[in-house]
Short mmCIF file of C-alpha atoms and ligand atoms in Angstrom, two decimals:
data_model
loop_
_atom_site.label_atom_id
_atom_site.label_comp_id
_atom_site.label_asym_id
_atom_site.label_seq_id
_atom_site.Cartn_x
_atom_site.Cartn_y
_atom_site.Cartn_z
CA UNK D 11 0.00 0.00 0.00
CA UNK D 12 2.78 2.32 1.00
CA UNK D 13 4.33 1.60 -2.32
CA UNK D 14 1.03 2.32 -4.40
CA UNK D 15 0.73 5.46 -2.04
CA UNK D 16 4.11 6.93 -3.36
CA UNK D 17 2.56 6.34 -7.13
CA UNK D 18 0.33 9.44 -6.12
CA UNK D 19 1.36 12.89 -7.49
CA UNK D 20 2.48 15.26 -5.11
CA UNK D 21 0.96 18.56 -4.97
CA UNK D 22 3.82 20.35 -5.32
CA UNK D 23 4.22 18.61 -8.58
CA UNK D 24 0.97 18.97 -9.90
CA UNK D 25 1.38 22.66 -9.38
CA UNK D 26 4.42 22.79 -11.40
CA UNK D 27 3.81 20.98 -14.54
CA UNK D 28 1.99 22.72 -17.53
CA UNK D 29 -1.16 21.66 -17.22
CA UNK D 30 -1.46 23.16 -13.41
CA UNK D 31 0.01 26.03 -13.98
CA UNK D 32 -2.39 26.18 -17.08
CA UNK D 33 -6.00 25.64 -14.69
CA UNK D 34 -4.11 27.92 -12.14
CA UNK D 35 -4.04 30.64 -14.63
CA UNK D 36 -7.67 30.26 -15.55
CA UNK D 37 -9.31 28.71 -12.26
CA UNK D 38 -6.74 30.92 -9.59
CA UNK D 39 -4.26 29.30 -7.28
CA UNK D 40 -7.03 27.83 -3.81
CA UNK D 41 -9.96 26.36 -6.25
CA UNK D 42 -7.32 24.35 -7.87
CA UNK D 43 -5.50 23.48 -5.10
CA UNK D 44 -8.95 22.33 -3.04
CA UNK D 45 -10.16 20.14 -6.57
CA UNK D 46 -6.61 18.40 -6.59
CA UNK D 47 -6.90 17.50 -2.75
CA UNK D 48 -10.00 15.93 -3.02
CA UNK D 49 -9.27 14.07 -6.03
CA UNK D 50 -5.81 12.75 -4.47
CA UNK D 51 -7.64 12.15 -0.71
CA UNK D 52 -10.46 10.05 -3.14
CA UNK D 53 -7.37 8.28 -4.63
CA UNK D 54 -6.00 7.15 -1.24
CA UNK D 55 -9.11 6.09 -0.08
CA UNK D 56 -9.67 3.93 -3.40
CA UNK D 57 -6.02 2.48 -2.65
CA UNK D 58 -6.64 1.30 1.04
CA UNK D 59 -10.37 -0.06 -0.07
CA UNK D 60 -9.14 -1.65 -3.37
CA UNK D 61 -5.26 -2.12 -2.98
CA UNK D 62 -4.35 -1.13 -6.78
CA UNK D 63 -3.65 2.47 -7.73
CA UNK D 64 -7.32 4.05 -9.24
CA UNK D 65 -7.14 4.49 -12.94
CA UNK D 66 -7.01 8.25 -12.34
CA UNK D 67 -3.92 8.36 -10.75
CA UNK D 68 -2.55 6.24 -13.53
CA UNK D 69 -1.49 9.40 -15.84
CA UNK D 70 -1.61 12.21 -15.00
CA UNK D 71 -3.68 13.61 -18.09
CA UNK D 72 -6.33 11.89 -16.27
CA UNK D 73 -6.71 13.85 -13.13
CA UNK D 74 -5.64 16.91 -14.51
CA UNK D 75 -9.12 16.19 -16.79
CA UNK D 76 -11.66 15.54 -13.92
CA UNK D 77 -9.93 18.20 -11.93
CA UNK D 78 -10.82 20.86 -15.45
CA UNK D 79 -14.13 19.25 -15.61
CA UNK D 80 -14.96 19.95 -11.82
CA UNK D 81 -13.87 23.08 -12.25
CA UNK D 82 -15.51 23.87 -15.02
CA UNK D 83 -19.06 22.93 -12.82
CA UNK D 84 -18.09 24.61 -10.36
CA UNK D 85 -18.23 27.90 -12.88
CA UNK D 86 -22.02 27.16 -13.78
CA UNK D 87 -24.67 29.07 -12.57
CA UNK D 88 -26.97 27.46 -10.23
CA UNK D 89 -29.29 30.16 -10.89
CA UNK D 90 -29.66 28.67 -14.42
CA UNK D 91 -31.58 29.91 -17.73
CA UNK D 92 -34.43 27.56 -18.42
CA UNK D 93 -36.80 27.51 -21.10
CA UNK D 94 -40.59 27.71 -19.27
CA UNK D 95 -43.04 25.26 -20.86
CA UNK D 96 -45.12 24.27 -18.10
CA UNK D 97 -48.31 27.06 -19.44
CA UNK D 98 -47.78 28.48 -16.15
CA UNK D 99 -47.12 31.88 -17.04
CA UNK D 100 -46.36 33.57 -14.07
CA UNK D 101 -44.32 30.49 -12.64
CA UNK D 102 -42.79 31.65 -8.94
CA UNK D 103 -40.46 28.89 -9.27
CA UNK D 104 -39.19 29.57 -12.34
CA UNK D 105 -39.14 33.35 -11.20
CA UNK D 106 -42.50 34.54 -12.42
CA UNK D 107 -42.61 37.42 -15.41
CA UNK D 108 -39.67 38.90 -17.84
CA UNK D 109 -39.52 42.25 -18.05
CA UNK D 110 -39.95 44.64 -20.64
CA UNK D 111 -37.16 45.79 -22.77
CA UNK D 112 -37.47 49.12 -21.48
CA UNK D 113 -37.13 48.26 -18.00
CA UNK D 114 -34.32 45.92 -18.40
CA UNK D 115 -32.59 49.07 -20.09
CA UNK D 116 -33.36 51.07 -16.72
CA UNK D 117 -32.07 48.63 -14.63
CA UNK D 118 -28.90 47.99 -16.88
CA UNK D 119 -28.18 51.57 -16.99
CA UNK D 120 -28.92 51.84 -13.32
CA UNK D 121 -26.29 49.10 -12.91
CA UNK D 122 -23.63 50.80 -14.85
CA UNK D 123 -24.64 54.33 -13.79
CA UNK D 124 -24.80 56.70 -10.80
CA UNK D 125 -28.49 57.43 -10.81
CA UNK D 126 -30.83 60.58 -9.63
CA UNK D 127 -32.12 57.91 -6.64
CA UNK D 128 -32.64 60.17 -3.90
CA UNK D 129 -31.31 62.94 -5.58
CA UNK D 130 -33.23 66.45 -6.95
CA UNK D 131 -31.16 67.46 -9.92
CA UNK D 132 -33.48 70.49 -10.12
CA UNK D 133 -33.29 71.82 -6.52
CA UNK D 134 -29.66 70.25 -6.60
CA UNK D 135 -31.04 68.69 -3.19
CA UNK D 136 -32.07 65.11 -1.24
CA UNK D 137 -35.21 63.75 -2.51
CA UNK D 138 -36.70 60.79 -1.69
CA UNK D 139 -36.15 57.43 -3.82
CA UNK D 140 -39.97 56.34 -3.44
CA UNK D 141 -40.68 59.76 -5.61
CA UNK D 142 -40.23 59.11 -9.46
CA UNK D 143 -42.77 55.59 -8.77
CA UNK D 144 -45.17 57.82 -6.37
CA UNK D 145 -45.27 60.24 -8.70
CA UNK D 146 -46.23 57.75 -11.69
CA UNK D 147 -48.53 55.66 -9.68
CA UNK D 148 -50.40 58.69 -8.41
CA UNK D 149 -50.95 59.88 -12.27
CA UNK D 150 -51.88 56.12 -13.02
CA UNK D 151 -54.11 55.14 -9.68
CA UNK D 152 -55.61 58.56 -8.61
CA UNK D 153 -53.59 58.09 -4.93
CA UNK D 154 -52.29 60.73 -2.90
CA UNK D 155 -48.78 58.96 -2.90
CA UNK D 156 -47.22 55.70 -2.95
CA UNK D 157 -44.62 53.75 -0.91
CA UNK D 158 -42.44 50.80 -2.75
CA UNK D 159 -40.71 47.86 -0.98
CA UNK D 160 -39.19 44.62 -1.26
CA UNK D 161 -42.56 42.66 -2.16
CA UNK D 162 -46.21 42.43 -1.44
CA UNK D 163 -45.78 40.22 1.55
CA UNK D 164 -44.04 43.27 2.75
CA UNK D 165 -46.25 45.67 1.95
CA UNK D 166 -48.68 44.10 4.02
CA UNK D 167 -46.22 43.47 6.81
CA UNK D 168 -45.30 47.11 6.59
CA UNK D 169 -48.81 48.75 6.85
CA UNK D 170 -49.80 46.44 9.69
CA UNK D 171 -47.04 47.15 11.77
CA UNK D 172 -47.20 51.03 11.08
CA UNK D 173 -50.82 50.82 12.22
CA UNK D 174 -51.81 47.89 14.30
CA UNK D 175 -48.32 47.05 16.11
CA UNK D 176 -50.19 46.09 20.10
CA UNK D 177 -53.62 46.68 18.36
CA UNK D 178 -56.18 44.58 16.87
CA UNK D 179 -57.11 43.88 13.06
CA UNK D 180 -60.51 42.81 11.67
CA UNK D 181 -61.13 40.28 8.74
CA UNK D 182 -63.16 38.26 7.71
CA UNK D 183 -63.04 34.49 7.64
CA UNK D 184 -63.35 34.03 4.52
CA UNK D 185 -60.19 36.20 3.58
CA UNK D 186 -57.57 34.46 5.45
CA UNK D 187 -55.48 33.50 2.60
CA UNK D 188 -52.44 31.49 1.96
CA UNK D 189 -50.42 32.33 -0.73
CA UNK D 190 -47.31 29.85 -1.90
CA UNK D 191 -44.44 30.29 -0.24
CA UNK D 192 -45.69 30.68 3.70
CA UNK D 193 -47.34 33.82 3.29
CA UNK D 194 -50.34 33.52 5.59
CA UNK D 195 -52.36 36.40 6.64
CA UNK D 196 -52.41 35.13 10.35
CA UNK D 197 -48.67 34.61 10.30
CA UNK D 198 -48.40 38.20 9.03
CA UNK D 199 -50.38 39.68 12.06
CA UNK D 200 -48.33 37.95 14.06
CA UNK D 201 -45.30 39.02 13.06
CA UNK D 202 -46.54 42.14 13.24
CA UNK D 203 -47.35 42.12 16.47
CA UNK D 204 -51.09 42.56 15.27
CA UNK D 205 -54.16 40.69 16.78
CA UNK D 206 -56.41 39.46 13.83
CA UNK D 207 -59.96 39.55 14.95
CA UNK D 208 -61.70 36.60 12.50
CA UNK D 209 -65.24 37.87 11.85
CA UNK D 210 -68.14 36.57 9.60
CA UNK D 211 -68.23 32.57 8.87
CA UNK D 212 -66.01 31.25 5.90
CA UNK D 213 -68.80 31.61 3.15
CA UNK D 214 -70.66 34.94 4.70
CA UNK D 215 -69.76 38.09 6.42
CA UNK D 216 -71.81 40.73 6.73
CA UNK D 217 -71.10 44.74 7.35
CA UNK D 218 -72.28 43.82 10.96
CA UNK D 219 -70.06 41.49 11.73
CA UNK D 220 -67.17 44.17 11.33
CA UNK D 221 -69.21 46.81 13.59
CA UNK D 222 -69.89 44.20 16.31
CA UNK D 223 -65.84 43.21 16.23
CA UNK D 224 -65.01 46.72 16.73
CA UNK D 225 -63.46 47.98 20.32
CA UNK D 226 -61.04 50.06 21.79
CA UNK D 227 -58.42 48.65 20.58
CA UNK D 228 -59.41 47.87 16.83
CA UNK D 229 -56.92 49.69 14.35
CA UNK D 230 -57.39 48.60 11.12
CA UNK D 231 -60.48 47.07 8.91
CA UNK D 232 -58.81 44.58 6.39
CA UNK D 233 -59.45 43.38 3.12
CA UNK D 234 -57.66 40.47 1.53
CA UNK D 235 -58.21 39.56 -1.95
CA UNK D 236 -58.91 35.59 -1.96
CA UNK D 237 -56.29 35.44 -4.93
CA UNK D 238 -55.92 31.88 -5.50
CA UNK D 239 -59.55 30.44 -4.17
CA UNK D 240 -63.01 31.20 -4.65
CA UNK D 241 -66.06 31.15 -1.94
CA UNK D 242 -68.73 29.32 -4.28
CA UNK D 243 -72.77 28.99 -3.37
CA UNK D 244 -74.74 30.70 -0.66
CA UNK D 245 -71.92 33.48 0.21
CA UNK D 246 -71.13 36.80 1.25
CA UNK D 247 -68.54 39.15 1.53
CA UNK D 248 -68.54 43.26 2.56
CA UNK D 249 -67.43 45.74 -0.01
CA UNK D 250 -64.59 48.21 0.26
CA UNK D 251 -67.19 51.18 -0.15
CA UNK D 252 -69.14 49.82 2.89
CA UNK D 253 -66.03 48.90 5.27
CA UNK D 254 -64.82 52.43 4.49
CA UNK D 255 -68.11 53.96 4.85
CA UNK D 256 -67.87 51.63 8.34
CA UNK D 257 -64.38 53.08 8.91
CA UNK D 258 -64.96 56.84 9.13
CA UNK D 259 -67.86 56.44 11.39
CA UNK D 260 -65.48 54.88 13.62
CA UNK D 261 -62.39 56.73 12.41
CA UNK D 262 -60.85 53.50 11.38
CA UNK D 263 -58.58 53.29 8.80
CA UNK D 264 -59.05 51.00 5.89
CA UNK D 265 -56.36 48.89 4.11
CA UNK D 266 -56.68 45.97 0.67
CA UNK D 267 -53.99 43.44 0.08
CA UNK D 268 -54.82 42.95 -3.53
CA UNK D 269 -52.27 40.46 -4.11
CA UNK D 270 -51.95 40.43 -7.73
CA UNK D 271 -54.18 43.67 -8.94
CA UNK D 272 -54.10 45.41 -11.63
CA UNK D 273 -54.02 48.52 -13.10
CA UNK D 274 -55.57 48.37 -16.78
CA UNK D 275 -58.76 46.54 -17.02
CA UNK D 276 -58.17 42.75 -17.83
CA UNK D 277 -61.83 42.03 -19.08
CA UNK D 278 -60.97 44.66 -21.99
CA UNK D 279 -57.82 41.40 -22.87
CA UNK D 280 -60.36 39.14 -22.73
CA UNK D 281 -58.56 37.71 -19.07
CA UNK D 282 -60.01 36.89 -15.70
CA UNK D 283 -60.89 39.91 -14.14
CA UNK D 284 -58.70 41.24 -11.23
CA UNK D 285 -59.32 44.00 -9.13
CA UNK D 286 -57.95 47.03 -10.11
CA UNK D 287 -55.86 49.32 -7.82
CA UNK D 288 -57.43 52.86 -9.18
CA UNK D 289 -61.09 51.06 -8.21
CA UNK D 290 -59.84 50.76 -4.49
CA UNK D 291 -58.55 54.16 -4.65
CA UNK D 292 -61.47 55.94 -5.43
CA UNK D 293 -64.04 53.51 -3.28
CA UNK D 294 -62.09 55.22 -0.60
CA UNK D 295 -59.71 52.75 0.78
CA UNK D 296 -57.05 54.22 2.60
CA UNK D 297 -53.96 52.19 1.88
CA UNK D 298 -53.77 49.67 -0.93
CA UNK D 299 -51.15 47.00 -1.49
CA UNK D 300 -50.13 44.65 -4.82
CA UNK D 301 -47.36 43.16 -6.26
CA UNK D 302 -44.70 44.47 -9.00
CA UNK D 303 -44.19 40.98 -10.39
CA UNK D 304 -47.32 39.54 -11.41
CA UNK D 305 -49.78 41.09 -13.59
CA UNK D 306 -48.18 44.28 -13.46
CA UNK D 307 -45.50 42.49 -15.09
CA UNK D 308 -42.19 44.39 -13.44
CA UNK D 309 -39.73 43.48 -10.85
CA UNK D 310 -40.34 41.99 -7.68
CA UNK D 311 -41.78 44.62 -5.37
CA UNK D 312 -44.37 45.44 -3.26
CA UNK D 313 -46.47 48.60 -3.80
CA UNK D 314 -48.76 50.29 -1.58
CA UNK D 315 -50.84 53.57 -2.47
CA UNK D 316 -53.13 55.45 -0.56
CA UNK D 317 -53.43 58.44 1.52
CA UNK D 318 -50.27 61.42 1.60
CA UNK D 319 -51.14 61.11 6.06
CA UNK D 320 -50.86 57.19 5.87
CA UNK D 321 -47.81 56.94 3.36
CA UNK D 322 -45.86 59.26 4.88
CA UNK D 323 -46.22 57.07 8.21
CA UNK D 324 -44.93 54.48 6.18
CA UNK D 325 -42.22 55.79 5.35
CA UNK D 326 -41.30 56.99 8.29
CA UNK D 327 -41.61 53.29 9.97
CA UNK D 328 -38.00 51.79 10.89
CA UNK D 329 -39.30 48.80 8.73
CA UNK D 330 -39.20 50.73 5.85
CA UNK D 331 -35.48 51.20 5.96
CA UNK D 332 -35.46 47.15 6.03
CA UNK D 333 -37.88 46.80 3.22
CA UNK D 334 -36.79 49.29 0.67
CA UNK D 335 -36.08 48.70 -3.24
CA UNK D 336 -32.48 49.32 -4.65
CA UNK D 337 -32.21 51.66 -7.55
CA UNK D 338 -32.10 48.82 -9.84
CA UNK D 339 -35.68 47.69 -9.16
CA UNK D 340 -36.59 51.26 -8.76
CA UNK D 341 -35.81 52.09 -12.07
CA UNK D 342 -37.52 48.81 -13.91
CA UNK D 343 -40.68 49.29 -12.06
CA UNK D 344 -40.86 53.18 -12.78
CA UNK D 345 -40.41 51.99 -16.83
CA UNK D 346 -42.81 49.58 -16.01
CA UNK D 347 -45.18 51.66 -14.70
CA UNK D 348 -44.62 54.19 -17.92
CA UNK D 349 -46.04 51.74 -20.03
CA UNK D 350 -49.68 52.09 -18.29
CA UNK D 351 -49.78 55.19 -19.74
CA UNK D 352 -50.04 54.21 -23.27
CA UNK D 353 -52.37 51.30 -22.12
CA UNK D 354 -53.11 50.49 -26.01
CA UNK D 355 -49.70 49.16 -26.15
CA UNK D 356 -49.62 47.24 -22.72
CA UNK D 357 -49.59 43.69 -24.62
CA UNK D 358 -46.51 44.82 -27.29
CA UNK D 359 -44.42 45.97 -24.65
CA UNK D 360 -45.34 43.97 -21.37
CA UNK D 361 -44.03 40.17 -21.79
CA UNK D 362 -46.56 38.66 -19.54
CA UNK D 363 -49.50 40.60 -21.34
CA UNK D 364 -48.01 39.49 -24.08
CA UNK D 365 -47.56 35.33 -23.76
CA UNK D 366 -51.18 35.80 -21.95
CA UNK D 367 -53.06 37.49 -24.73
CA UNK D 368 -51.24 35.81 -28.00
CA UNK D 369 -53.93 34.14 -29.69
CA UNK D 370 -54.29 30.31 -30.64
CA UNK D 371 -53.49 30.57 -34.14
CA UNK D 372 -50.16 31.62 -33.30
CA UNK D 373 -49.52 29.30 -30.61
CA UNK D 374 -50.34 26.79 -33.07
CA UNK D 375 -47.36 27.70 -35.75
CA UNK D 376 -45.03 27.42 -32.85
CA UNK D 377 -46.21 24.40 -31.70
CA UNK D 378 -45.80 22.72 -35.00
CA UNK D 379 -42.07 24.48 -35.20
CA UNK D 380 -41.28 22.86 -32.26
CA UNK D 381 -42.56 19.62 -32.86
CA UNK D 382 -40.56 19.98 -36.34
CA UNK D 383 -37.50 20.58 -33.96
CA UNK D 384 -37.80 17.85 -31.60
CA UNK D 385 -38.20 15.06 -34.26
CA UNK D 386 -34.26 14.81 -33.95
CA UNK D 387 -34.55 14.03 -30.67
CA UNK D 388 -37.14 11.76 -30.20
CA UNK D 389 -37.17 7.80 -31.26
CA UNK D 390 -39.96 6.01 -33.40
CA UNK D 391 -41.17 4.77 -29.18
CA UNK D 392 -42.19 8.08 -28.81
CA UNK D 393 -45.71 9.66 -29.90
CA UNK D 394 -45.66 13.19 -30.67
CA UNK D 395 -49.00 15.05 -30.80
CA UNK D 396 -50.18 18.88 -30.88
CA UNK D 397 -53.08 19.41 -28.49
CA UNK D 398 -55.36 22.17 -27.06
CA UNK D 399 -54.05 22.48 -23.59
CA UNK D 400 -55.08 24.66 -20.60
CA UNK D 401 -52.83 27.25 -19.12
CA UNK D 402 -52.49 28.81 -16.18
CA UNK D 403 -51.95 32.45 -15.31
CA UNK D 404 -49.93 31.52 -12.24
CA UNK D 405 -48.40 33.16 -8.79
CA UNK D 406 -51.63 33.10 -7.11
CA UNK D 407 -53.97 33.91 -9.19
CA UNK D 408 -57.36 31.53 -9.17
CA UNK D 409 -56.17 28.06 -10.64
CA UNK D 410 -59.74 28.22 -11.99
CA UNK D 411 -59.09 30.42 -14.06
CA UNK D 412 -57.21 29.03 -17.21
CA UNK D 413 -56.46 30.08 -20.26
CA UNK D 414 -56.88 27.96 -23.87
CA UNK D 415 -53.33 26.95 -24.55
CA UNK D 416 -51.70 24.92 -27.15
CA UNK D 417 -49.09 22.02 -26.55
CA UNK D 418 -46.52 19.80 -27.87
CA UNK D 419 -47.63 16.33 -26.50
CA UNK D 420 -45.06 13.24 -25.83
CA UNK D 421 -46.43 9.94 -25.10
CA UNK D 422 -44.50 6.53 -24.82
CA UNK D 423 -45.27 2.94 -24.08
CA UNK D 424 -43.05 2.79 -20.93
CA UNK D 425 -43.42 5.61 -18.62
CA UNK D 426 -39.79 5.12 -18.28
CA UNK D 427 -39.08 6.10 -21.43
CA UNK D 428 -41.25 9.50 -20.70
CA UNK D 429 -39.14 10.06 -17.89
CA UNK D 430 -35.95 9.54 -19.16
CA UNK D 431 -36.90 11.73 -21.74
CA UNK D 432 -37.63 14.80 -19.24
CA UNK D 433 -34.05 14.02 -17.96
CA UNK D 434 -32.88 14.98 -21.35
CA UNK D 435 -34.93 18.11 -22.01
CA UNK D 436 -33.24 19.08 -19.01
CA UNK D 437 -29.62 18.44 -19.67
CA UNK D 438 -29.94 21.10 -22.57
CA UNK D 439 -27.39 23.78 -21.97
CA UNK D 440 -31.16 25.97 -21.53
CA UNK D 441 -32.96 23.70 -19.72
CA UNK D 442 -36.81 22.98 -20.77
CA UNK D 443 -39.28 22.61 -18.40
CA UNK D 444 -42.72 21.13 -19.29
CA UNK D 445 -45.10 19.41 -17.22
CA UNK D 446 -46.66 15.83 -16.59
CA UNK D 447 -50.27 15.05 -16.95
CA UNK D 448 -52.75 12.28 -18.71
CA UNK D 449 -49.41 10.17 -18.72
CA UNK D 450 -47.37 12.23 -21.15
CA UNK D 451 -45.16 15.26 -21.30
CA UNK D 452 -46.68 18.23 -21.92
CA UNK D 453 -44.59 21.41 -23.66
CA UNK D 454 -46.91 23.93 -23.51
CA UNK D 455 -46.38 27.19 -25.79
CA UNK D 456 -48.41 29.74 -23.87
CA UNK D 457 -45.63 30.29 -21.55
CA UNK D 458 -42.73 29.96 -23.83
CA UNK D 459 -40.75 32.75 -24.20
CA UNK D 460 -37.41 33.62 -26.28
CA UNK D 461 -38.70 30.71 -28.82
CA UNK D 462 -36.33 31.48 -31.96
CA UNK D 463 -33.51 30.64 -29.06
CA UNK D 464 -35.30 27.73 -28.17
CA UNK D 465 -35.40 26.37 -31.85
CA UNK D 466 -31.97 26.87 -32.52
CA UNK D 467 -30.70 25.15 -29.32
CA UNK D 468 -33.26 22.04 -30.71
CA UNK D 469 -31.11 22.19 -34.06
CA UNK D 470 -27.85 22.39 -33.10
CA UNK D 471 -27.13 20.48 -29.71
C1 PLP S 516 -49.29 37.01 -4.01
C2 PLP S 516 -49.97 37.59 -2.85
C3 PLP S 516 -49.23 38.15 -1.80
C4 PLP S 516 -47.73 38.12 -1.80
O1 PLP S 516 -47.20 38.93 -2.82
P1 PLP S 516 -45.65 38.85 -3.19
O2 PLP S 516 -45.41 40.03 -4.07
O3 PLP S 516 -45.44 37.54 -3.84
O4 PLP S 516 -44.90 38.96 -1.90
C5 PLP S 516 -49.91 38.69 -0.74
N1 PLP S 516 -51.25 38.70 -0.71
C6 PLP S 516 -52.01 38.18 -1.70
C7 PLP S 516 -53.50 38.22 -1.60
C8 PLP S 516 -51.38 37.62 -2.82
O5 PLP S 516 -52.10 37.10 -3.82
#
């Protein structure tokens, strides 16, 4: 053993010859160093289990290859580019909208650039960075003023702890949502050292049921928008008008988590309606919350309008120093919000509008382009179809809700095959991601974006 130990490069040597100094020069001097080790410690264990010398220790070419290759991995991205086919347009894993190419070129130039952030080139004075977006979103919404942070989930956090930190919140039953990722409204309170105050039953609540709830120590009246369920049959729920009507006879303060919201009308794209922010506004509500990255189709953030009193306590909450935007998502969600000014172009300009209002006919020429492009890669066991589909708007919004989609189908004899298969499609240097269902493998072309790229990897790799 001793003998078969002393066949093992030193690292000294390996340092020294060509090819080290070579993957030094390109890798740097510790990553090498730590590959080698564990290569040679893998080789000494292989020589005490196995007494004979591993066949990577044999040249030297050998190891200097897998030690190249793991270095190489070690250069990829985890955070990988993947092609989205599962017709779940907004897809949280698969981090939810693109943006449009007007807000990646404020974010880019943001990145390169100093930037007017909190900065009044006019007065030559401090401003403050919520005021290009508060400006926009007042001109869009009809609020006062608005307040941007990190996401919606903080929006809400950050209004309930400005308000109702030691007090008392009321909703109803039927709003206490979760949304995907652990963001419960009951959690929420909690955290923000709220009491929530259930009222109503889960399918009715009625404007009494608020006024009976309220005491001393009530601070806020809350509205949650049941996003991603619906309250079917003999139900009931109180409108914003009549909680805020409710509100000023008590001088309570009302406040909408919208979740999604919008701020054109959805109906007029012939999509599920969602409730729009400007609506809120005007029925009175005090503060209202929704999300940058979902149908407003921006970066992630968390937006909150309302009231110039209420904002400005907002801002002026130590939380909001935790849960503010950097200029780069400042800057994408004020282009963003530029393009709801020339709503008639909303669907050229906004990706997600886009992919969400492209008609069938045209899903149906790229679904026979791709199926023209996979035909290289499947074998005569597989059965390749195109099929109406149903997609899904995603991130929360009512899985009821679907869309009429159109996909490539893959079927096979052996389910085996079928999964094997999905291996492949995601050992592409672009991953694709479809979805199972009815025993095949579903590409679905609703949700597939940067499709000339995805055509060309099909051809050449
Ligand atoms: C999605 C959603 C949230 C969370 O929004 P994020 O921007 O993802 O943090 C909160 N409330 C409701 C009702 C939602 O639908």
């Amino acid at each position: 053993m001793q003998a078969l130990f002393r066949l093992i490069p030193s690292m000294d040597k390996l340092i020294k010859s060509p090819q080290g100094t070579d993957l030094i020069h390109q890798f740097g001097h510790h990553a090498f160093v730590t590959q080698a080790r564990s290569f040679i410690e893998e080789g000494r264990q292989q020589i005490v289990k196995n007494q004979t010398l591993p066949s990577f220790l044999q040249d030297e070419s050998a190891l200097f290859a897998l030690i190249e290759t793991s270095l190489q991995a070690m250069r990829q991205p985890q955070i990988k580019k993947v092609f989205n086919l599962t017709g779940t347009v907004l897809h949280t894993n698969l981090g939810r909208g693109l943006w449009s190419e007007s807000a990646i070129t404020a974010a880019t130039d943001a990145m390169r650039h100093n930037v007017a952030l909190e900065f009044d080139i006019e007065q030559g004075q401090r401003s403050h960075r919520d005021n290009a977006v508060s400006a926009l979103i007042s001109q869009l919404t009809g609020a006062e003023a608005a307040c941007v942070v990190n996401n919606n989930a903080a929006a809400v956090l950050l209004m309930l702890a400005t308000f109702a930190q030691g007090k008392e919140v009321i909703v109803s039953r039927g709003e206490l949502v979760e949304i995907g990722g652990a963001f419960r409204i009951p959690d929420i309170m909690k955290q923000a050292g709220c009491t929530l105050v259930e009222v109503g039953t889960t399918n009715r609540t009625h404007l009494k049921d608020y006024r009976n709830a309220i005491t001393e120590n009530t601070a806020l009246l809350m509205k949650v928008h049941t996003s991603n369920y619906q309250i079917q049959g003999f139900t009931s729920s109180v409108s914003e008008e009549e909680l805020v009507e409710l509100g000023k006879a008590f001088n309570l303060p009302v406040i909408s988590d919208l979740g999604s919201g919008s701020l054109t009308d959805m109906t007029l794209l012939n999509l599920p309606a969602e409730p729009m922010a400007q609506q809120k506004v005007a029925a009175g509500v005090d503060l209202v919350s929704f999300s940058g990255d979902k149908f407003l189709g921006g970066p992630q953030a968390g937006i909150i309008v309302g009231k110039q009193a209420q904002i400005a306590a907002l801002q002026a909450h130590p939380l909001k120093r935790v849960l503010r935007c950097d200029k780069v998502i400042l800057s994408a969600l004020e282009a963003t919000l530029r393009h709801y000014l020339f709503p008639e172009k909303l669907t050229d300009e906004l990706p997600t509008l886009h992919l969400l209002t492209q008609p069938l006919y045209v899903l149906k020429v790229k679904a026979e382009q791709l199926k023209q492009a996979l035909s290289k890669h499947l074998t005569s066991n597989f059965n390749v179809q195109i099929e109406e589909s149903v997609a899904q708007i995603g991130s929360g919004t009512l899985p009821t809700e679907t869309l009429a989609s159109i996909a490539v189908t893959i079927s096979a004899d052996k389910q085996s095959d079928l999964l094997a298969l999905e291996q492949r499609f995601k050992a592409f240097s672009c991953p694709i991601i479809g979805r199972f269902a009815q025993q095949k493998f579903w590409l679905d072309l609703r949700s597939a974006t940067q499709f000339e790229q995805l055509i060309t990897m099909l051809e050449k790799e």
